[in-house]
Amino acid sequence: MAHTASILICGAGIVGLTLARDLLAAGYGDILIIDKEPEAGRHASGRNSGVLHAGIYYAPGSLRAQSCLAGNQRMKEYCEERGLPLLKTGKVIVARDESELPTLRELHVRATQNGAKVELIDDQQLAEIEPNAKSAGLALFSHYTAVVDPKAILKSIQAELLASGKVKLLFDARFQGLKHEKGARLLVRTTAGDISCAFFVNAAGAYGDVVAHAFGLGKDYQLIPFKGIYKKLKPEKAHTIRGSIYPVPNIKNPFLGVHFTRGAHGDVYLGPTAIPAFGRENYGLLSGIDSEAFSILLRDAVLFFRNKKFREVALEEPRKYSFTYFFNDARRLVKTLSPDDIEATPKAGIRPQLVDIKKNELVMDFIIEGTQNSTHVLNSISPAFTSSLFFSEMLLHSHVEPKLRKL
């Protein structure tokens, strides 16, 4: 036996780390977090845009809506208390033409129902907030949207956990399966050896479905990857964007479209795309494509023919590999932008999107499943980072602690 723990968390991303933090606060110890990478947050948690969303897009009553705004407020407080980078810039969502005005108004209704501070503004007000943004006469201003440095937050939480002496992190430890159950404990197989634990939490992000399947859960779900690529404004042009400028999205899909974001350190990024990818870590053109590519391609093909929303994404997004197409998409949001203003960046991310394989539908909310001695978080998509400090507490009290008390 290589390791033992009372509570084993699979995944050292934002969900795994914040849950461990809340477990400590609730008086639990002997916690082990494993991750297949050599450091925390190597994938979605450390590669996202850093935007703290403000509950605008999500259906009222959904887990995403319930956790987003409260998570936003807590994350801001966390950064302020610890002196971590934080930009309270707000953001504008602009209607690019009159056909988008009804959706913009619907977003205003959703955001208001979710408790966000938003207002519909005209072009004069838009110019005062974001001088280079343009609209078809109406935009939505989100007061609570902010920007953080995700890696700085991950590093800070990890330091907290290790300083407690009650949490250990084991890297280069890929989950390989549930070997067998022995008594009331679980025996989890990893590349770093077998681990005996009393309770298991699946916070594996892009591999959440794989881990859940090993426990006999999530059989109706499969994660498929979407690639987010970015461009960047040259430093001398960064001043043209004060905060964030977003388009009106198709709210039937879980993607927000190419947008401008001023990062916590002053860089301005354009993106991301939502291009169907062929690997859960397919960040480059070919890198990250592995033996799973065929099954991902097959699932994409089924969705393409059976799901209109996915088909629209699959036909539209790959065009953004073309700089001209990407540029033209971004240019619709601003008054002035030249191809010479933009430079390449290695920044890229993968959004692991959960699909209901029986319904052939993209799942639009967080999914939580479990057994007597395990809890599994599936579809930890945006705004998972924003929501994390609230979501993890909800996860603890509703899905973890009641089971721990029975062990």
XYZ file of C-alpha atoms in Angstrom:
407
model
C 0.000 0.000 0.000
C 1.579 3.240 -1.130
C -0.693 5.741 0.638
C -3.678 6.022 2.948
C -6.058 8.883 3.641
C -9.399 9.494 5.253
C -10.505 11.632 2.291
C -9.021 11.298 -1.186
C -9.670 14.072 -3.720
C -8.889 13.315 -7.358
C -7.930 16.535 -9.130
C -5.855 19.505 -7.946
C -7.812 22.085 -9.903
C -9.857 24.858 -8.349
C -12.741 22.561 -7.315
C -10.483 20.042 -5.594
C -8.435 22.679 -3.794
C -11.382 24.757 -2.568
C -13.200 21.652 -1.353
C -10.138 20.630 0.649
C -10.055 24.137 2.112
C -13.688 23.864 3.214
C -13.107 20.383 4.633
C -10.339 21.844 6.794
C -12.608 24.658 7.965
C -15.231 22.064 8.909
C -12.714 20.213 11.085
C -11.696 17.380 8.788
C -8.113 16.276 8.261
C -6.017 13.497 6.764
C -6.866 14.681 3.246
C -4.892 13.607 0.188
C -5.243 15.346 -3.181
C -3.907 13.520 -6.221
C -3.294 14.860 -9.700
C -1.807 13.291 -12.803
C 0.230 16.443 -13.515
C 3.385 17.672 -11.764
C 1.595 20.753 -10.396
C -1.861 22.041 -9.479
C -4.208 23.630 -12.008
C -2.271 22.580 -15.102
C -5.406 22.513 -17.274
C -8.739 24.399 -17.177
C -8.191 25.998 -13.760
C -4.870 27.523 -14.746
C -5.659 28.239 -18.392
C -8.928 30.170 -18.160
C -9.279 33.878 -18.897
C -9.412 34.870 -15.229
C -12.789 36.559 -15.640
C -15.020 36.423 -12.567
C -18.472 36.139 -14.081
C -21.500 37.793 -12.499
C -24.477 35.487 -13.039
C -25.656 36.953 -16.323
C -25.956 33.994 -18.665
C -27.284 31.161 -16.558
C -30.862 29.942 -16.262
C -32.327 31.137 -12.942
C -32.463 28.288 -10.443
C -29.602 26.337 -12.013
C -26.521 25.430 -9.968
C -24.459 27.715 -12.172
C -26.784 30.634 -11.420
C -26.967 29.872 -7.700
C -23.212 29.677 -7.234
C -21.846 32.257 -9.659
C -22.591 35.588 -8.004
C -21.832 34.396 -4.469
C -18.608 32.827 -5.763
C -17.707 36.082 -7.505
C -18.047 38.038 -4.267
C -16.075 35.512 -2.231
C -13.258 35.312 -4.758
C -12.922 39.099 -4.796
C -12.733 39.120 -1.004
C -10.158 36.322 -1.077
C -7.935 38.278 -3.471
C -8.278 41.507 -1.502
C -7.467 39.827 1.813
C -4.320 38.227 0.382
C -3.169 41.015 -1.900
C -3.653 38.981 -5.084
C -4.188 40.670 -8.467
C -7.765 41.877 -8.961
C -9.267 44.217 -11.552
C -12.811 45.401 -10.879
C -13.375 46.617 -14.407
C -16.873 45.366 -15.087
C -17.739 44.344 -18.628
C -19.992 45.315 -21.483
C -22.004 42.946 -23.663
C -22.747 44.608 -26.978
C -25.456 43.892 -29.533
C -23.695 43.742 -32.895
C -26.906 44.215 -34.856
C -30.595 44.696 -34.160
C -31.326 40.964 -34.350
C -29.398 40.505 -31.077
C -31.414 43.070 -29.104
C -34.092 40.602 -27.876
C -31.407 38.265 -26.499
C -29.622 41.194 -24.860
C -32.848 42.139 -23.086
C -33.352 38.520 -22.049
C -29.861 38.517 -20.547
C -30.832 41.621 -18.583
C -33.858 39.776 -17.196
C -31.833 36.664 -16.340
C -29.081 38.662 -14.682
C -31.579 40.648 -12.606
C -33.314 37.447 -11.474
C -29.916 36.026 -10.491
C -29.124 39.094 -8.376
C -26.480 40.647 -10.629
C -26.052 44.399 -10.856
C -26.580 45.167 -14.544
C -28.028 47.929 -16.651
C -28.949 48.460 -20.272
C -26.969 51.378 -21.666
C -27.025 53.407 -24.860
C -24.077 54.276 -27.070
C -23.269 57.444 -25.151
C -23.039 55.576 -21.859
C -21.101 52.779 -23.552
C -18.524 55.293 -24.805
C -17.963 56.553 -21.259
C -17.345 53.030 -19.935
C -15.534 51.443 -22.890
C -14.690 54.101 -25.514
C -13.624 51.655 -28.235
C -16.672 49.386 -27.959
C -19.452 49.691 -30.505
C -23.009 48.413 -30.553
C -26.262 48.509 -32.487
C -27.560 51.125 -30.076
C -27.773 49.048 -26.899
C -25.384 47.235 -24.580
C -25.504 45.573 -21.177
C -23.104 46.747 -18.487
C -22.182 44.273 -15.749
C -20.877 46.054 -12.656
C -19.705 42.971 -10.746
C -17.568 41.308 -13.431
C -13.886 41.342 -12.475
C -10.600 39.762 -13.519
C -8.118 37.767 -11.410
C -4.916 35.792 -11.868
C -6.034 32.129 -11.657
C -2.531 30.760 -11.129
C -1.886 33.143 -8.231
C -5.118 31.999 -6.575
C -4.295 28.322 -7.066
C -0.833 28.859 -5.600
C -2.269 30.713 -2.603
C -4.861 28.043 -1.791
C -2.295 25.281 -2.183
C 0.006 27.062 0.269
C -2.874 27.328 2.769
C -3.587 23.624 2.510
C 0.009 22.541 2.967
C 0.526 24.939 5.871
C -2.306 23.225 7.759
C -0.323 19.992 7.996
C -3.576 18.125 7.416
C -3.554 18.058 3.620
C -1.041 16.390 1.322
C -0.737 16.691 -2.441
C 0.528 13.825 -4.550
C 1.435 14.777 -8.107
C 2.203 12.544 -11.098
C -0.531 10.256 -9.770
C -3.029 9.433 -12.519
C -6.261 7.709 -11.509
C -6.346 4.219 -13.042
C -9.388 2.657 -11.475
C -11.183 1.373 -8.437
C -9.268 -1.780 -7.636
C -11.677 -3.181 -5.084
C -13.475 -2.285 -1.911
C -12.100 -3.650 1.331
C -14.455 -3.377 4.250
C -15.690 0.179 4.549
C -12.713 1.589 2.639
C -11.977 2.112 -1.030
C -8.803 1.011 -2.757
C -7.967 3.380 -5.594
C -5.388 2.429 -8.198
C -3.049 5.191 -9.441
C 0.259 5.448 -11.284
C 1.827 6.389 -7.932
C 0.536 3.232 -6.242
C -2.645 2.087 -4.576
C -4.363 4.448 -2.170
C -6.711 3.346 0.592
C -9.343 5.885 1.596
C -12.619 6.082 3.493
C -14.154 8.653 1.139
C -13.418 9.663 -2.447
C -14.169 12.917 -4.289
C -13.980 13.130 -8.065
C -12.879 16.634 -9.083
C -11.006 15.410 -12.144
C -12.258 18.055 -14.548
C -11.782 16.906 -18.136
C -11.524 13.307 -16.951
C -14.445 13.490 -14.548
C -16.563 11.151 -16.659
C -13.778 8.547 -16.861
C -13.404 8.511 -13.077
C -17.176 8.406 -12.511
C -17.556 5.475 -14.908
C -15.098 3.472 -12.798
C -17.552 3.840 -9.917
C -20.505 2.820 -12.086
C -21.770 6.404 -12.259
C -22.362 8.906 -15.045
C -23.044 6.193 -17.592
C -25.349 8.489 -19.566
C -22.651 11.146 -19.864
C -19.462 11.680 -21.823
C -17.170 14.683 -21.866
C -16.105 16.021 -25.239
C -13.416 18.694 -25.578
C -13.701 22.135 -27.175
C -10.540 24.090 -27.875
C -10.212 27.726 -26.921
C -7.463 29.564 -28.792
C -6.523 33.184 -28.133
C -4.856 36.116 -29.802
C -3.423 39.120 -28.024
C -3.316 42.870 -28.573
C 0.196 44.206 -28.953
C 1.321 46.021 -25.786
C 1.145 49.447 -27.432
C -2.525 48.804 -28.299
C -3.642 47.384 -24.941
C -4.817 50.836 -23.805
C -7.706 50.675 -26.300
C -9.530 48.184 -24.042
C -10.319 49.207 -20.476
C -12.043 46.043 -19.244
C -13.955 43.343 -21.097
C -16.058 43.540 -24.249
C -18.294 40.569 -25.027
C -20.729 39.838 -27.828
C -24.319 38.759 -27.263
C -24.020 34.955 -27.158
C -26.348 32.254 -28.355
C -27.760 31.406 -24.934
C -28.869 27.986 -26.163
C -25.185 27.041 -26.323
C -22.730 27.177 -23.391
C -20.163 29.306 -25.258
C -19.782 33.087 -25.098
C -18.016 33.907 -28.361
C -14.726 35.690 -29.072
C -14.318 38.683 -26.779
C -11.748 41.175 -25.469
C -10.460 40.797 -21.908
C -7.930 42.943 -20.083
C -6.062 40.507 -17.876
C -5.022 41.051 -14.286
C -1.531 42.097 -15.421
C -2.648 44.467 -18.184
C -2.425 42.204 -21.228
C -5.477 42.220 -23.494
C -6.538 38.896 -24.975
C -8.958 38.156 -27.796
C -10.809 34.849 -27.617
C -11.409 32.125 -26.844
C -12.851 30.073 -29.643
C -14.928 26.931 -29.011
C -13.561 24.604 -31.677
C -14.383 20.895 -31.342
C -11.085 19.248 -30.372
C -9.816 15.687 -30.798
C -8.282 15.219 -27.380
C -8.870 16.286 -23.807
C -5.483 18.027 -23.927
C -5.417 18.918 -27.645
C -4.073 22.434 -27.087
C -2.079 22.621 -30.311
C -3.033 21.650 -33.834
C -1.912 18.038 -33.336
C -0.465 17.924 -29.819
C -2.669 16.212 -27.288
C -4.377 13.931 -29.795
C -4.241 10.383 -28.464
C -5.931 7.003 -28.782
C -9.229 8.499 -27.649
C -9.454 10.683 -30.764
C -11.572 8.184 -32.687
C -14.220 7.870 -29.968
C -14.341 11.670 -29.583
C -14.706 12.042 -33.352
C -17.512 9.470 -33.334
C -19.365 11.301 -30.578
C -18.892 14.587 -32.457
C -20.291 12.994 -35.604
C -23.394 11.737 -33.787
C -23.965 15.176 -32.281
C -23.391 16.856 -35.621
C -26.234 14.953 -37.241
C -28.610 14.861 -34.265
C -28.074 18.159 -32.467
C -28.646 21.428 -34.284
C -26.909 23.533 -31.630
C -23.732 21.454 -31.805
C -23.863 21.462 -35.607
C -23.921 25.274 -35.614
C -20.831 25.363 -33.387
C -19.036 22.691 -35.430
C -19.609 24.574 -38.680
C -18.817 28.041 -37.328
C -15.952 27.723 -34.857
C -13.273 25.882 -36.914
C -13.292 28.849 -39.317
C -11.620 30.823 -36.547
C -8.386 28.933 -37.190
C -8.218 31.433 -40.035
C -6.761 34.713 -38.791
C -8.973 36.683 -41.176
C -12.141 35.058 -39.889
C -11.039 35.430 -36.250
C -10.142 39.082 -36.850
C -13.418 39.892 -38.558
C -15.328 38.313 -35.686
C -13.462 40.410 -33.106
C -13.653 43.606 -35.169
C -17.454 43.645 -34.920
C -17.127 44.501 -31.217
C -14.953 47.609 -31.496
C -14.676 50.860 -33.414
C -11.025 50.557 -34.325
C -8.957 47.400 -34.794
C -6.288 46.588 -37.352
C -4.759 43.204 -38.160
C -1.421 44.775 -37.227
C -2.709 45.396 -33.689
C -2.847 41.669 -32.978
C -0.105 39.184 -32.176
C 0.023 35.455 -31.557
C 0.057 33.946 -28.072
C 0.606 30.375 -26.858
C -2.385 30.745 -24.530
C -4.945 28.004 -25.220
C -7.457 26.061 -23.194
C -9.743 23.068 -23.394
C -13.345 23.241 -22.242
C -14.515 19.713 -21.380
C -18.223 19.850 -22.182
C -20.516 17.153 -20.805
C -22.920 15.515 -23.254
C -25.991 13.467 -22.424
C -25.344 10.587 -24.818
C -28.914 9.304 -24.624
C -30.489 12.637 -25.496
C -27.534 13.843 -27.614
C -27.686 17.175 -25.812
C -24.989 19.441 -24.384
C -25.492 19.555 -20.609
C -25.951 23.154 -19.477
C -25.401 22.818 -15.722
C -23.088 21.244 -13.162
C -23.886 17.593 -12.426
C -23.193 15.907 -9.083
C -23.534 12.144 -8.590
C -22.355 9.844 -5.863
C -22.267 6.571 -3.962
C -22.288 5.941 -0.229
C -18.580 6.738 0.014
C -17.904 8.941 -3.013
C -19.029 12.207 -4.634
C -18.439 13.044 -8.288
C -18.486 16.511 -9.873
C -19.237 16.390 -13.586
C -19.372 19.222 -16.102
C -17.362 21.717 -14.065
C -17.540 24.223 -16.906
C -17.588 28.011 -16.691
C -18.280 29.631 -14.284
C -16.667 26.878 -12.193
C -13.623 28.993 -11.295
C -15.794 31.988 -10.396
C -18.206 29.810 -8.422
C -15.606 27.687 -6.660
C -15.479 29.271 -3.190
C -19.251 29.025 -2.908
C -19.743 25.834 -4.893
C -17.239 23.895 -2.778
C -19.058 24.855 0.427
C -22.367 23.776 -1.091
C -20.748 20.541 -2.256
C -19.407 19.889 1.231
C -22.634 20.515 3.104
C -25.033 18.879 0.627
C -23.062 16.012 -0.919
C -19.969 15.211 1.152
C -20.441 15.889 4.856
C -23.769 13.997 5.201
C -21.979 10.890 3.881
C -18.879 11.412 6.009
C -21.033 11.463 9.145
C -22.323 7.985 8.313
C -18.895 6.424 7.813
